[in-house]
PDB file of C-alpha atoms in Angstrom:
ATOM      1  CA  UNK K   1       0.000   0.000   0.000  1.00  0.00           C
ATOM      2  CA  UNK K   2       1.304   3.508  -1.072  1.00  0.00           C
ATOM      3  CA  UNK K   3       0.101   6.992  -2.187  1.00  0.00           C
ATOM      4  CA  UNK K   4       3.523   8.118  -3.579  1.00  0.00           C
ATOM      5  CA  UNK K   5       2.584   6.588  -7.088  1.00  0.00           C
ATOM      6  CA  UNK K   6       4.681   7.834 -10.592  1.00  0.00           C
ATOM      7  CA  UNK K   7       2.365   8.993 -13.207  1.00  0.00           C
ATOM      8  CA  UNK K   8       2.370   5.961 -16.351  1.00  0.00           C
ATOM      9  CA  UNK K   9       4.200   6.319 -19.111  1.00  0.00           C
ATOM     10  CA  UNK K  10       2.565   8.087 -21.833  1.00  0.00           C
ATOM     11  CA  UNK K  11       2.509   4.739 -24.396  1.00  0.00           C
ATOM     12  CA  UNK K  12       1.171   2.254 -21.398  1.00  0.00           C
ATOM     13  CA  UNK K  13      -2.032   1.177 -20.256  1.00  0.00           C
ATOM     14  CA  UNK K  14      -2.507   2.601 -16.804  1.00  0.00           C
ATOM     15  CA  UNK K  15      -4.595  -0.689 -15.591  1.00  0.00           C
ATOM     16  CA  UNK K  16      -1.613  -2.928 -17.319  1.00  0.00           C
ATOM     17  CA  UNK K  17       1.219  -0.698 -15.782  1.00  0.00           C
ATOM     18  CA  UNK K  18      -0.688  -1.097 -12.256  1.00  0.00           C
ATOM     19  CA  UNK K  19      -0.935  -4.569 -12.347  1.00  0.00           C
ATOM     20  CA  UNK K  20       2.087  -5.812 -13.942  1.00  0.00           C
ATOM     21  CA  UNK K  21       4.908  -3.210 -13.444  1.00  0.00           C
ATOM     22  CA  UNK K  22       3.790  -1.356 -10.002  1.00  0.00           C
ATOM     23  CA  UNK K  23       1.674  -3.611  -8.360  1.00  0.00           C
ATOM     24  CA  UNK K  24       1.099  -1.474  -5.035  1.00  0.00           C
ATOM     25  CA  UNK K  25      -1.236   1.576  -4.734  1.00  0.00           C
ATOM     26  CA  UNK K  26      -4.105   2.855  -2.589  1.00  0.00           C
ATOM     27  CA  UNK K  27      -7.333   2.269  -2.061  1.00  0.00           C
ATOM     28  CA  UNK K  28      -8.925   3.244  -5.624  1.00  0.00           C
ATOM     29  CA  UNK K  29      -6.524   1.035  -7.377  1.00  0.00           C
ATOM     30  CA  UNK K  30      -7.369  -2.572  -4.795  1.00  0.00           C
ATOM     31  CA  UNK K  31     -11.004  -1.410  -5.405  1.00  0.00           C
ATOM     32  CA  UNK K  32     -11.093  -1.132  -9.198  1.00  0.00           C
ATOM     33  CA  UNK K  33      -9.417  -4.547  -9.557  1.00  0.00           C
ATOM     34  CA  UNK K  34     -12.109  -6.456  -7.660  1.00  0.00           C
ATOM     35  CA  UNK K  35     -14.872  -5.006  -9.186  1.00  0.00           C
ATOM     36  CA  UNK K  36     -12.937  -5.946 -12.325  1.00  0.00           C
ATOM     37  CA  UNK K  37     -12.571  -9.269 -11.148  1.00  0.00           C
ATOM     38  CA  UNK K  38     -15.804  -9.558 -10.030  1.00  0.00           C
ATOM     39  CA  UNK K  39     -17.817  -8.554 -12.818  1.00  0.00           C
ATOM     40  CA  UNK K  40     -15.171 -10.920 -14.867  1.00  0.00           C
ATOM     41  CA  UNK K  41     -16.936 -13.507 -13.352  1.00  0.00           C
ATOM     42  CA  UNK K  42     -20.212 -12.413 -13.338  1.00  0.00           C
ATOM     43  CA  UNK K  43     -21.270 -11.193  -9.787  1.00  0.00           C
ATOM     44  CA  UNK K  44     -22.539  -7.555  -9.842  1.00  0.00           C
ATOM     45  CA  UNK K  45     -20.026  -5.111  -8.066  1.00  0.00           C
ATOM     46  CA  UNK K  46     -19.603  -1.443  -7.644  1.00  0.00           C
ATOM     47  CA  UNK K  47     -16.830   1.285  -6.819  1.00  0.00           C
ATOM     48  CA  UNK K  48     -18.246   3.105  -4.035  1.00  0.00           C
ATOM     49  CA  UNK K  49     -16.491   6.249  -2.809  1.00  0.00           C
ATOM     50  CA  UNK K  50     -16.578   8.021   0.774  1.00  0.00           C
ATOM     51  CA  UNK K  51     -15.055   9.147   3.932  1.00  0.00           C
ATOM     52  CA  UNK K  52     -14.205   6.989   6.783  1.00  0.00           C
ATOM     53  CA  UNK K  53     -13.390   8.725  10.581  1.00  0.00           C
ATOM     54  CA  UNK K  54     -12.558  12.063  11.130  1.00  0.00           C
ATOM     55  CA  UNK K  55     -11.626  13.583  13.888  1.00  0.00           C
ATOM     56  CA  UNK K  56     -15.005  14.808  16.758  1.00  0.00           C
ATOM     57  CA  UNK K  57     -15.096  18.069  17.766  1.00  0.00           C
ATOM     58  CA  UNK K  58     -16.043  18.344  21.650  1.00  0.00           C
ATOM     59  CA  UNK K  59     -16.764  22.071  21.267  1.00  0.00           C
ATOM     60  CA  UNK K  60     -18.353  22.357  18.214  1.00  0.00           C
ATOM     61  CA  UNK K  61     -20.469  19.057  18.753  1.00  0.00           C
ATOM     62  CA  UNK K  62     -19.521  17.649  15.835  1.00  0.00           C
ATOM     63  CA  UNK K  63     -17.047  15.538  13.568  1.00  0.00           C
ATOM     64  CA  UNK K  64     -13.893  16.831  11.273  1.00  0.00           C
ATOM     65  CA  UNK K  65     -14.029  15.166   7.770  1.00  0.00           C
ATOM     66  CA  UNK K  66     -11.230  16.246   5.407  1.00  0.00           C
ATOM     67  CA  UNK K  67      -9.842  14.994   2.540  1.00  0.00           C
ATOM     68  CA  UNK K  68      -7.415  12.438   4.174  1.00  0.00           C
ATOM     69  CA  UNK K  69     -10.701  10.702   5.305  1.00  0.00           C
ATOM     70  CA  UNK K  70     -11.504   9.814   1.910  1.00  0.00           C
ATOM     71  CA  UNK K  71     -11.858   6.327   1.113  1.00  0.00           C
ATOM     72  CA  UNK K  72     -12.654   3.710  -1.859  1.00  0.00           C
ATOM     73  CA  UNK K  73     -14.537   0.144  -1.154  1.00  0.00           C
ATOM     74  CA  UNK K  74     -16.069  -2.417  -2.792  1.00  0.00           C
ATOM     75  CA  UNK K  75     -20.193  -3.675  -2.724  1.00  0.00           C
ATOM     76  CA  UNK K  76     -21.006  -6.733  -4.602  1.00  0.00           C
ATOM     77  CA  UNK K  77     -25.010  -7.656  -4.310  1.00  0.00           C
ATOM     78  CA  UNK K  78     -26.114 -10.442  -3.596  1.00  0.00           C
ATOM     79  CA  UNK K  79     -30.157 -11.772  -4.680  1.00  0.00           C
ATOM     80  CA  UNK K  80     -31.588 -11.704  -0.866  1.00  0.00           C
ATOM     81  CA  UNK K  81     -29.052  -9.470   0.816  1.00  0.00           C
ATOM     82  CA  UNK K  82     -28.758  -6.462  -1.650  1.00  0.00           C
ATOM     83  CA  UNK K  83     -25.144  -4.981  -1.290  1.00  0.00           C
ATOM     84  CA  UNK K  84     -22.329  -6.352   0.721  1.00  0.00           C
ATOM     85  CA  UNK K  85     -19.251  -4.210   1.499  1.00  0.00           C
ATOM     86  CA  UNK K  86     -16.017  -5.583   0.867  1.00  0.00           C
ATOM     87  CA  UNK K  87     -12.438  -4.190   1.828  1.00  0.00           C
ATOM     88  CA  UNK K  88      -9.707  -5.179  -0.733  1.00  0.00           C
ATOM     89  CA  UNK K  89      -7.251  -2.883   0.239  1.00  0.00           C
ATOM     90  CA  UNK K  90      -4.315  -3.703   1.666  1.00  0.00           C
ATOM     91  CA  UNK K  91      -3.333  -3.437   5.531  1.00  0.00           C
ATOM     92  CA  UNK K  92      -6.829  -1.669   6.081  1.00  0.00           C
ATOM     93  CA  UNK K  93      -9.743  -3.416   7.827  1.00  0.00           C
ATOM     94  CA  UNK K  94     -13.096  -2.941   6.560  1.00  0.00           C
ATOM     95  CA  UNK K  95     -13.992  -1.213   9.627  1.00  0.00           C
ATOM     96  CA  UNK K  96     -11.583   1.135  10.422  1.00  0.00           C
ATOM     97  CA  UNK K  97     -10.061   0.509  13.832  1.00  0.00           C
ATOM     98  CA  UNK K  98      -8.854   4.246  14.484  1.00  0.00           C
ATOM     99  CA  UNK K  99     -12.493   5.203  14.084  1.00  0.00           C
ATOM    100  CA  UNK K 100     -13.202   3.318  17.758  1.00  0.00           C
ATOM    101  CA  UNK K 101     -10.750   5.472  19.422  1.00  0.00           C
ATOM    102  CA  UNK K 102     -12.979   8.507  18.099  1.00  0.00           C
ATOM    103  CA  UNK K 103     -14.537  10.254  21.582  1.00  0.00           C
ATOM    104  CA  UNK K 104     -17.956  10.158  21.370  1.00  0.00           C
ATOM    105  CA  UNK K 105     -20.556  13.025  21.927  1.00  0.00           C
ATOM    106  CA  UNK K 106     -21.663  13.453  25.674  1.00  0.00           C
ATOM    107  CA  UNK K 107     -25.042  12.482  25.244  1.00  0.00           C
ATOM    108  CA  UNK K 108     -23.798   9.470  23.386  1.00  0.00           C
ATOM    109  CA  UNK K 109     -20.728   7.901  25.621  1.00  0.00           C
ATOM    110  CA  UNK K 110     -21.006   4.293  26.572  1.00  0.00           C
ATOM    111  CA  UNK K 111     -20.753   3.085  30.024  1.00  0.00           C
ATOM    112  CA  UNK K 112     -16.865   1.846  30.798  1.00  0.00           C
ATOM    113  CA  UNK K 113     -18.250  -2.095  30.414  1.00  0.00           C
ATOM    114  CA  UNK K 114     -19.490  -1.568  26.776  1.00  0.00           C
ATOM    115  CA  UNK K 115     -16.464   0.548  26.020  1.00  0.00           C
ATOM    116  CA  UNK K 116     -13.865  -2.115  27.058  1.00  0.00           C
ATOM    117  CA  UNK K 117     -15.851  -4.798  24.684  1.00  0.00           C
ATOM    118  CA  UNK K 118     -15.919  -2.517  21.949  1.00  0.00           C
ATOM    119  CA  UNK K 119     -11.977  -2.277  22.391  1.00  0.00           C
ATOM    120  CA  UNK K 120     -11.540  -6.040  22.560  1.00  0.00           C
ATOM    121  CA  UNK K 121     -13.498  -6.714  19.543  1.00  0.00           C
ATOM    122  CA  UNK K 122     -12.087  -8.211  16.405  1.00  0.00           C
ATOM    123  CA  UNK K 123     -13.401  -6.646  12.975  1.00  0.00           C
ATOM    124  CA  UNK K 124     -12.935  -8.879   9.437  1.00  0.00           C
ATOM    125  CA  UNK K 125      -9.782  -7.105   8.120  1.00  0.00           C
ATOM    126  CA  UNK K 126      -9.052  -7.381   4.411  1.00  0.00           C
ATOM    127  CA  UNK K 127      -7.773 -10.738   4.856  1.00  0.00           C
ATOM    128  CA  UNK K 128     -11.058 -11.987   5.748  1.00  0.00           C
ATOM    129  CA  UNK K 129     -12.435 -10.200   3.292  1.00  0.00           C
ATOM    130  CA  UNK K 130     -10.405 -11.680   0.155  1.00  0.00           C
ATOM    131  CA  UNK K 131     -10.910 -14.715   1.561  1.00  0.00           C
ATOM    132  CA  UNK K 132     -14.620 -14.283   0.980  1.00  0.00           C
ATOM    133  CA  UNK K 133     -13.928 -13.090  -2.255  1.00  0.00           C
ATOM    134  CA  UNK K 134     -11.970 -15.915  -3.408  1.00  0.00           C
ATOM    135  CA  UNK K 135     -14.942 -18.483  -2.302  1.00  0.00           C
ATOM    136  CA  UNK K 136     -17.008 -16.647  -4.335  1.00  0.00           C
ATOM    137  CA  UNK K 137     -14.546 -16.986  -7.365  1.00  0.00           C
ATOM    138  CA  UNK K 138     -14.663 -20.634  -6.410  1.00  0.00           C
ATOM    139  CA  UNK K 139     -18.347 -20.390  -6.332  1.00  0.00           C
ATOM    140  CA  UNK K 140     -18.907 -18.932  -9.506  1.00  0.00           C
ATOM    141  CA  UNK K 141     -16.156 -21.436 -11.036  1.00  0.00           C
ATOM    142  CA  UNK K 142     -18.878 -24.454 -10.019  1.00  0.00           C
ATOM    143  CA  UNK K 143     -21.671 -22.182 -11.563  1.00  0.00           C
ATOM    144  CA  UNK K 144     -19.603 -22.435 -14.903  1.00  0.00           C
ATOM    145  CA  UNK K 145     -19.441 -26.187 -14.996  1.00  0.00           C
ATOM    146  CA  UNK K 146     -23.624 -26.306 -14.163  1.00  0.00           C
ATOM    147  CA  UNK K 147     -23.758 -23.917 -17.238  1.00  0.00           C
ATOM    148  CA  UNK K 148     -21.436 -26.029 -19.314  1.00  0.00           C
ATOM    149  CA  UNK K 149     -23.659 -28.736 -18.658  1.00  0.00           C
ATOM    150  CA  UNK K 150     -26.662 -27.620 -19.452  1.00  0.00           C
ATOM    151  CA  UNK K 151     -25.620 -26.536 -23.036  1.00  0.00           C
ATOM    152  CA  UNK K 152     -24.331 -29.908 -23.283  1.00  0.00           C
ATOM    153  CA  UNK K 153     -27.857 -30.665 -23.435  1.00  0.00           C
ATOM    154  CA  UNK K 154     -29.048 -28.791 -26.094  1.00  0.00           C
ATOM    155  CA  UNK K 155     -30.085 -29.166 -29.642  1.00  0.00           C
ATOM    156  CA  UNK K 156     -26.882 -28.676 -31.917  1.00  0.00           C
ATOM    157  CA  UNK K 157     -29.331 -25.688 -33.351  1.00  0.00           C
ATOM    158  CA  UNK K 158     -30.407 -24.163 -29.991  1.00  0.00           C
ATOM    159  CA  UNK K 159     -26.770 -24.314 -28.970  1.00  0.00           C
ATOM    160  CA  UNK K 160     -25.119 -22.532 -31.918  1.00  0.00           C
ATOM    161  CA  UNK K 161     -28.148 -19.685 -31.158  1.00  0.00           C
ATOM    162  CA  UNK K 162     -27.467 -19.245 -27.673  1.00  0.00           C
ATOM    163  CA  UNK K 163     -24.046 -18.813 -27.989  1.00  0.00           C
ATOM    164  CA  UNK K 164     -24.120 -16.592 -30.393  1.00  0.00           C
ATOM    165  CA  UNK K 165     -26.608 -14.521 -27.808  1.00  0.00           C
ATOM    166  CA  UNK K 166     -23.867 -14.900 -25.484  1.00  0.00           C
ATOM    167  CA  UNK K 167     -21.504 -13.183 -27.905  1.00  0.00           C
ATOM    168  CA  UNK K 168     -23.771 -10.350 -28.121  1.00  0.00           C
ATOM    169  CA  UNK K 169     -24.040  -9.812 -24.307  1.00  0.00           C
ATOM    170  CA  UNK K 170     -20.304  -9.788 -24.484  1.00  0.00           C
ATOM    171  CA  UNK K 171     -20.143  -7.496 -26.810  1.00  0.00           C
ATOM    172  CA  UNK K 172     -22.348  -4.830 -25.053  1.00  0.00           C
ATOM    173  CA  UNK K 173     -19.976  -5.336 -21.958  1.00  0.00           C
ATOM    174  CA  UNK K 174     -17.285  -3.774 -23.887  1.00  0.00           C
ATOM    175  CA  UNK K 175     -18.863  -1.443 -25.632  1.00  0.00           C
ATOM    176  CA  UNK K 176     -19.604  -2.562 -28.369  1.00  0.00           C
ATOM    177  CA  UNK K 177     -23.364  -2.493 -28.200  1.00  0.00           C
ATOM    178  CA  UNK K 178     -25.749  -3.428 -31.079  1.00  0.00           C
ATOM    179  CA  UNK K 179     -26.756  -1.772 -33.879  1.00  0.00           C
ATOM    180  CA  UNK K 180     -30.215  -2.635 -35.452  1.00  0.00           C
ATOM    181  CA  UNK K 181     -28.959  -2.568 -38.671  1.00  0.00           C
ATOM    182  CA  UNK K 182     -26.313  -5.125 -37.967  1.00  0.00           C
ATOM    183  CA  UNK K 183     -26.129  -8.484 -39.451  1.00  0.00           C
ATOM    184  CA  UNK K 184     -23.907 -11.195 -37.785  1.00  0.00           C
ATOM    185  CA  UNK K 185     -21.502 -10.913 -40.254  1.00  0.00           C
ATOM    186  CA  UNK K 186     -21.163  -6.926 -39.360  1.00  0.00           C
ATOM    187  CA  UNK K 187     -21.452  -7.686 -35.524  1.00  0.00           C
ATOM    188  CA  UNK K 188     -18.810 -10.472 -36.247  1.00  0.00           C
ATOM    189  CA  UNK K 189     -16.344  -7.900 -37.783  1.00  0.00           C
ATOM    190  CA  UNK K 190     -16.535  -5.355 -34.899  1.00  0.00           C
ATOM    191  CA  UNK K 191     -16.227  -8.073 -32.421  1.00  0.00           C
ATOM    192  CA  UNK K 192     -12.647  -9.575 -34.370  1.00  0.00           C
ATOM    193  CA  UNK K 193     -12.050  -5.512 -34.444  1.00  0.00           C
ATOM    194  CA  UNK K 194     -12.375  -5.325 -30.664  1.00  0.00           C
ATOM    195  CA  UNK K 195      -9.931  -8.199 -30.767  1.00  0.00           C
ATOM    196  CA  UNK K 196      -7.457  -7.044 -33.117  1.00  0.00           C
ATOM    197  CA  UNK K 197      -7.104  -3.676 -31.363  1.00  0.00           C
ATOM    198  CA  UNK K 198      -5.678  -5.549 -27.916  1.00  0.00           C
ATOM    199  CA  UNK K 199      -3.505  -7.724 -29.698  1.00  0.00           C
ATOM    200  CA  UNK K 200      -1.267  -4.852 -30.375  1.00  0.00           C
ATOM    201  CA  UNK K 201       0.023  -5.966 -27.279  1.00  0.00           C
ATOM    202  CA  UNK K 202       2.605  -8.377 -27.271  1.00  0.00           C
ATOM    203  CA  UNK K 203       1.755  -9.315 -23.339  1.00  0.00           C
ATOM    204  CA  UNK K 204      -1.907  -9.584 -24.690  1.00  0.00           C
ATOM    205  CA  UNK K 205      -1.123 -11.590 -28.100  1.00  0.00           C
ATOM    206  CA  UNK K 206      -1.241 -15.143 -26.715  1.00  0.00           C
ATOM    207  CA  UNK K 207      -4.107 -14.692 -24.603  1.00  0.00           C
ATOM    208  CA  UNK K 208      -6.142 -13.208 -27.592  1.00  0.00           C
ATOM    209  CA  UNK K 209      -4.413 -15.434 -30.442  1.00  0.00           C
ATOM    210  CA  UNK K 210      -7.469 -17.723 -32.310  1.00  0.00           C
ATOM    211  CA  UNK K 211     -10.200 -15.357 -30.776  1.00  0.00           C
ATOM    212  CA  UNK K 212     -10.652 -13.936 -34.279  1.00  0.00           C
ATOM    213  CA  UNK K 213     -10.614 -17.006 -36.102  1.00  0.00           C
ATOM    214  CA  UNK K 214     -13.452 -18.399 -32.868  1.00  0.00           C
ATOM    215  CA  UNK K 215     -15.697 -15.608 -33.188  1.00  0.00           C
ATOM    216  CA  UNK K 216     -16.105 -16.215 -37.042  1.00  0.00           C
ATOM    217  CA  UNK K 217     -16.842 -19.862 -36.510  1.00  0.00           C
ATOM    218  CA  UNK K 218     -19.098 -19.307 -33.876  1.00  0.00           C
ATOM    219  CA  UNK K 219     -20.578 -16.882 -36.429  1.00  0.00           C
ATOM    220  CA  UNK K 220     -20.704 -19.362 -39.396  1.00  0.00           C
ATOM    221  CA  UNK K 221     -22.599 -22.299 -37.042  1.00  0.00           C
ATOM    222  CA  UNK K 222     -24.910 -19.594 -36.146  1.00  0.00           C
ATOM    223  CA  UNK K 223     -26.467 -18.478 -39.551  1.00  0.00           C
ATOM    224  CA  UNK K 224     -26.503 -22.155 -40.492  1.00  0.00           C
ATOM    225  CA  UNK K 225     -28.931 -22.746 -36.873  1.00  0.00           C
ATOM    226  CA  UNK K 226     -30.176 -19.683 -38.140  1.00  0.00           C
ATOM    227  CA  UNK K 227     -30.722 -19.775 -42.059  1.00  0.00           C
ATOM    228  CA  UNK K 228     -30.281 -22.698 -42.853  1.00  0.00           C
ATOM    229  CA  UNK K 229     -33.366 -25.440 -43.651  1.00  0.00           C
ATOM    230  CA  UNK K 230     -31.670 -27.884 -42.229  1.00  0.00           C
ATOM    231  CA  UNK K 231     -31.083 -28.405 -38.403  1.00  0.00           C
ATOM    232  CA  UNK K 232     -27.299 -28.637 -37.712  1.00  0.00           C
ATOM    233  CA  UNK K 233     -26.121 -32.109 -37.068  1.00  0.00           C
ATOM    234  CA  UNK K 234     -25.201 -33.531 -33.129  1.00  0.00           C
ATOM    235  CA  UNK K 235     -22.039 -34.284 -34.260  1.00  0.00           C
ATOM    236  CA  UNK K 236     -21.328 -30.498 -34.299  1.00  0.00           C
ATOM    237  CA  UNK K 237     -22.208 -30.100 -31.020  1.00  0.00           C
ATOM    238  CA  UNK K 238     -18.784 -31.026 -29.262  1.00  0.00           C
ATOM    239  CA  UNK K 239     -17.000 -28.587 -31.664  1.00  0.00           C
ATOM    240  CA  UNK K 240     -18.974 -25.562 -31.018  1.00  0.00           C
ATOM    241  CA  UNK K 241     -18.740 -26.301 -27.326  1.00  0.00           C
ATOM    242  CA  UNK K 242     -15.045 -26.479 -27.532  1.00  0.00           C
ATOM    243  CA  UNK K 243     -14.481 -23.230 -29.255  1.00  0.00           C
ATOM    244  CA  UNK K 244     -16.673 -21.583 -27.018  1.00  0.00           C
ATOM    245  CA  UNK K 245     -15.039 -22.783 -24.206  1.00  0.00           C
ATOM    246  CA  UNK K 246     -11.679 -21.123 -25.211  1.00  0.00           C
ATOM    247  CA  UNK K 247     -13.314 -17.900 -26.185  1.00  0.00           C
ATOM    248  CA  UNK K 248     -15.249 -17.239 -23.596  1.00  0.00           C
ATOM    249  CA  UNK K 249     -11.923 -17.029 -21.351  1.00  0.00           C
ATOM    250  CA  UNK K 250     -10.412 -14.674 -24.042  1.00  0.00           C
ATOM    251  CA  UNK K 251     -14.029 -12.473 -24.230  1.00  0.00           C
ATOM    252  CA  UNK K 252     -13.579 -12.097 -20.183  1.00  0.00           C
ATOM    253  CA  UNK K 253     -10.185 -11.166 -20.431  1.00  0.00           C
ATOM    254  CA  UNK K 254     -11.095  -8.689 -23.143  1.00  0.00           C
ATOM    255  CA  UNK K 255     -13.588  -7.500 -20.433  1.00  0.00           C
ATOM    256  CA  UNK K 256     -11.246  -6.843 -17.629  1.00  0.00           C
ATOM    257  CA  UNK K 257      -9.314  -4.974 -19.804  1.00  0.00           C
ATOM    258  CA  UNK K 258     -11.820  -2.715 -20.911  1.00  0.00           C
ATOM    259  CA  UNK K 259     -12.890  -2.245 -17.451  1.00  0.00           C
ATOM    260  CA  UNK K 260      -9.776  -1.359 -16.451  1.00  0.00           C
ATOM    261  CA  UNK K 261      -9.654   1.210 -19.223  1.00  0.00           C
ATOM    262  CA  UNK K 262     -13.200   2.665 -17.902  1.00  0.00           C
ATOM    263  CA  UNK K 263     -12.361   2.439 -14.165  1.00  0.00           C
ATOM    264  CA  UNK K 264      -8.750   3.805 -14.683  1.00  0.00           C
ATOM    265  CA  UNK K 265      -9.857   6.699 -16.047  1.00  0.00           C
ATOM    266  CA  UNK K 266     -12.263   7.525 -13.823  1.00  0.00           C
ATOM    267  CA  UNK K 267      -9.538   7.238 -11.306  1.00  0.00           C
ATOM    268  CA  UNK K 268      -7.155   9.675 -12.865  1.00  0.00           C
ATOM    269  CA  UNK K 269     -10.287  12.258 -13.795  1.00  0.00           C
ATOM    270  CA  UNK K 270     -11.145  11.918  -9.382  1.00  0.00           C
ATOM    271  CA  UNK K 271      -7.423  12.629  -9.057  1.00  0.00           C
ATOM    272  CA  UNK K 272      -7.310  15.694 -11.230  1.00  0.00           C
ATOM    273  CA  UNK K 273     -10.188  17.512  -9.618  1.00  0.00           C
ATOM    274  CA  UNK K 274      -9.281  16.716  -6.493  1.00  0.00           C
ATOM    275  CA  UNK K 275      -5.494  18.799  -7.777  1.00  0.00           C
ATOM    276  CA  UNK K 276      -7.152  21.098  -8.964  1.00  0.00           C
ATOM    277  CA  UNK K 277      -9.753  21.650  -5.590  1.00  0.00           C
ATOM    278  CA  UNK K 278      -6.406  22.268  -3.957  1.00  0.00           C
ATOM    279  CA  UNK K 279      -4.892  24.673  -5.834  1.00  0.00           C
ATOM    280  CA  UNK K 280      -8.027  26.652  -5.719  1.00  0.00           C
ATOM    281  CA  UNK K 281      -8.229  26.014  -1.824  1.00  0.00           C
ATOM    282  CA  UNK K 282      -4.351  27.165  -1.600  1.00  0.00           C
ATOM    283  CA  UNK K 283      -4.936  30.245  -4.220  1.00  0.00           C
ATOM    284  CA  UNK K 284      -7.610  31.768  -1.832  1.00  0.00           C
ATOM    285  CA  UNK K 285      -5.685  31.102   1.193  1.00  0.00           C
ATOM    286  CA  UNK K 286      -2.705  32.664  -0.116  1.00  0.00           C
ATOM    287  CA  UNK K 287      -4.981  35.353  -1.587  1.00  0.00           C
ATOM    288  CA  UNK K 288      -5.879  35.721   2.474  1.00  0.00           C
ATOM    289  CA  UNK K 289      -2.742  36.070   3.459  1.00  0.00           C
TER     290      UNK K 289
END
């Protein structure tokens, strides 16, 4: 964990250069890559961005939030529960221990018995936390092979269809959308384009390699399910299973990259108005003095 971070190079990905050259940074940076990882995988996950302590003012009645307070978690939801905090951050508990030691307003101070088991309690620190995290990777892992299995059940025809939906849904995670004009073979095209823009890459290359040449199969066994008056044969059904078993690893890694893109940005953008808040907060107090 640091805040002393070097700007990236001009010709790098900033998510890339995070992850694979600096790997340490604060709070927005552990955040970003779990939701990342998260929504890799399927589980809905947000950024959420606040303050956390401060410091109570006994004559004033009332608490001192500044900037250093700030603070960057992650909530996945959960069908049942709604949204679950999560601290990925490094050496930082989810609940902040410093924020115990905070004195309390008069009308709210505890008697010395509750105060003492307040001090002895033990709050899930990130550890605990990743470790949830990494069951639910686990989880989601087992979720796969139901899902696996139940295409292994389909029709050669209804397979080729829904994966090809699949595709789409992919697509629209990376912002690709779709058009109503497109055919499959246009769709196709911007997907291999999506492709062929990462590969530039040599650390991407041999993740990506064959993605191109997937997506147009996948694309071909689709307008025969499609057009075709004749219902695609079983023995088909193996092969189109297989490819989209390797591509759908490649189309989530194309996700986490564009993610990183989206969230990294957004990063940088919170970090230049928060520069620019304090030089106009410095300007007027200079202009004071």
């Amino acid at each position: 964990y640091t805040l002393s971070l070097p700007a990236p190079p001009a010709d790098r990905d900033v998510a890339d250069y995070f992850l694979f050259d600096l790997q340490t940074g604060y709070c927005d940076y552990y955040a970003t890559s779990m939701v990342v990882l998260a929504r890799a995988v399927g589980l809905p996950s947000r950024v959420v961005v606040g303050y956390v302590g401060g410091q109570y003012d006994e004559e004033n009645n009332q608490y001192l939030v500044s900037e250093a307070d700030a603070h960057t978690w992650v909530e996945v939801y959960f069908n049942g529960y709604g949204w679950i905090p999560f601290e990925p951050t490094a050496a930082r508990n989810l609940i902040d221990e410093d924020a115990l030691s905070l004195p309390l307003p008069p009308e709210l101070e505890l008697p010395s018995q509750t105060s003492e088991a307040v001090g002895q309690m033990e709050f899930p620190g990130s550890e605990v936390s990743l470790g949830v995290f990494v069951l639910l990777i686990i989880g989601m892992w087992f979720w796969n092979r139901i899902d696996l299995a139940r295409l292994q059940h389909m029709d050669t025809t209804s397979l080729a269809l829904e994966i090809y939906q699949r595709l789409f849904k992919y697509g629209r995670w990376v912002g690709l959308g779709h058009h109503k004009s497109d055919t499959l073979y246009e769709f196709n095209q911007r997907l291999k384009n999506a492709f062929s823009s990462l590969e530039t890459d040599p650390r991407r290359e041999k993740m990506l390699a064959g993605g191109e040449i997937e997506i147009s199969q996948l694309t071909k066994y689709a307008i025969l399910a499609n057009y075709s008056v004749r219902p695609l044969g079983e023995e088909l059904s193996g092969d189109i299973l297989l490819i989209w078993k390797r591509l759908r690893i490649r189309m989530r890694y194309v996700i986490w990259i564009s993610a990183w893109k989206s969230l990294g940005k957004k990063i940088f953008k919170r970090e230049n108005k928060d520069v620019q808040l304090n030089l106009i907060i410095n300007g007027a107090a200079d202009g004071k003095g």
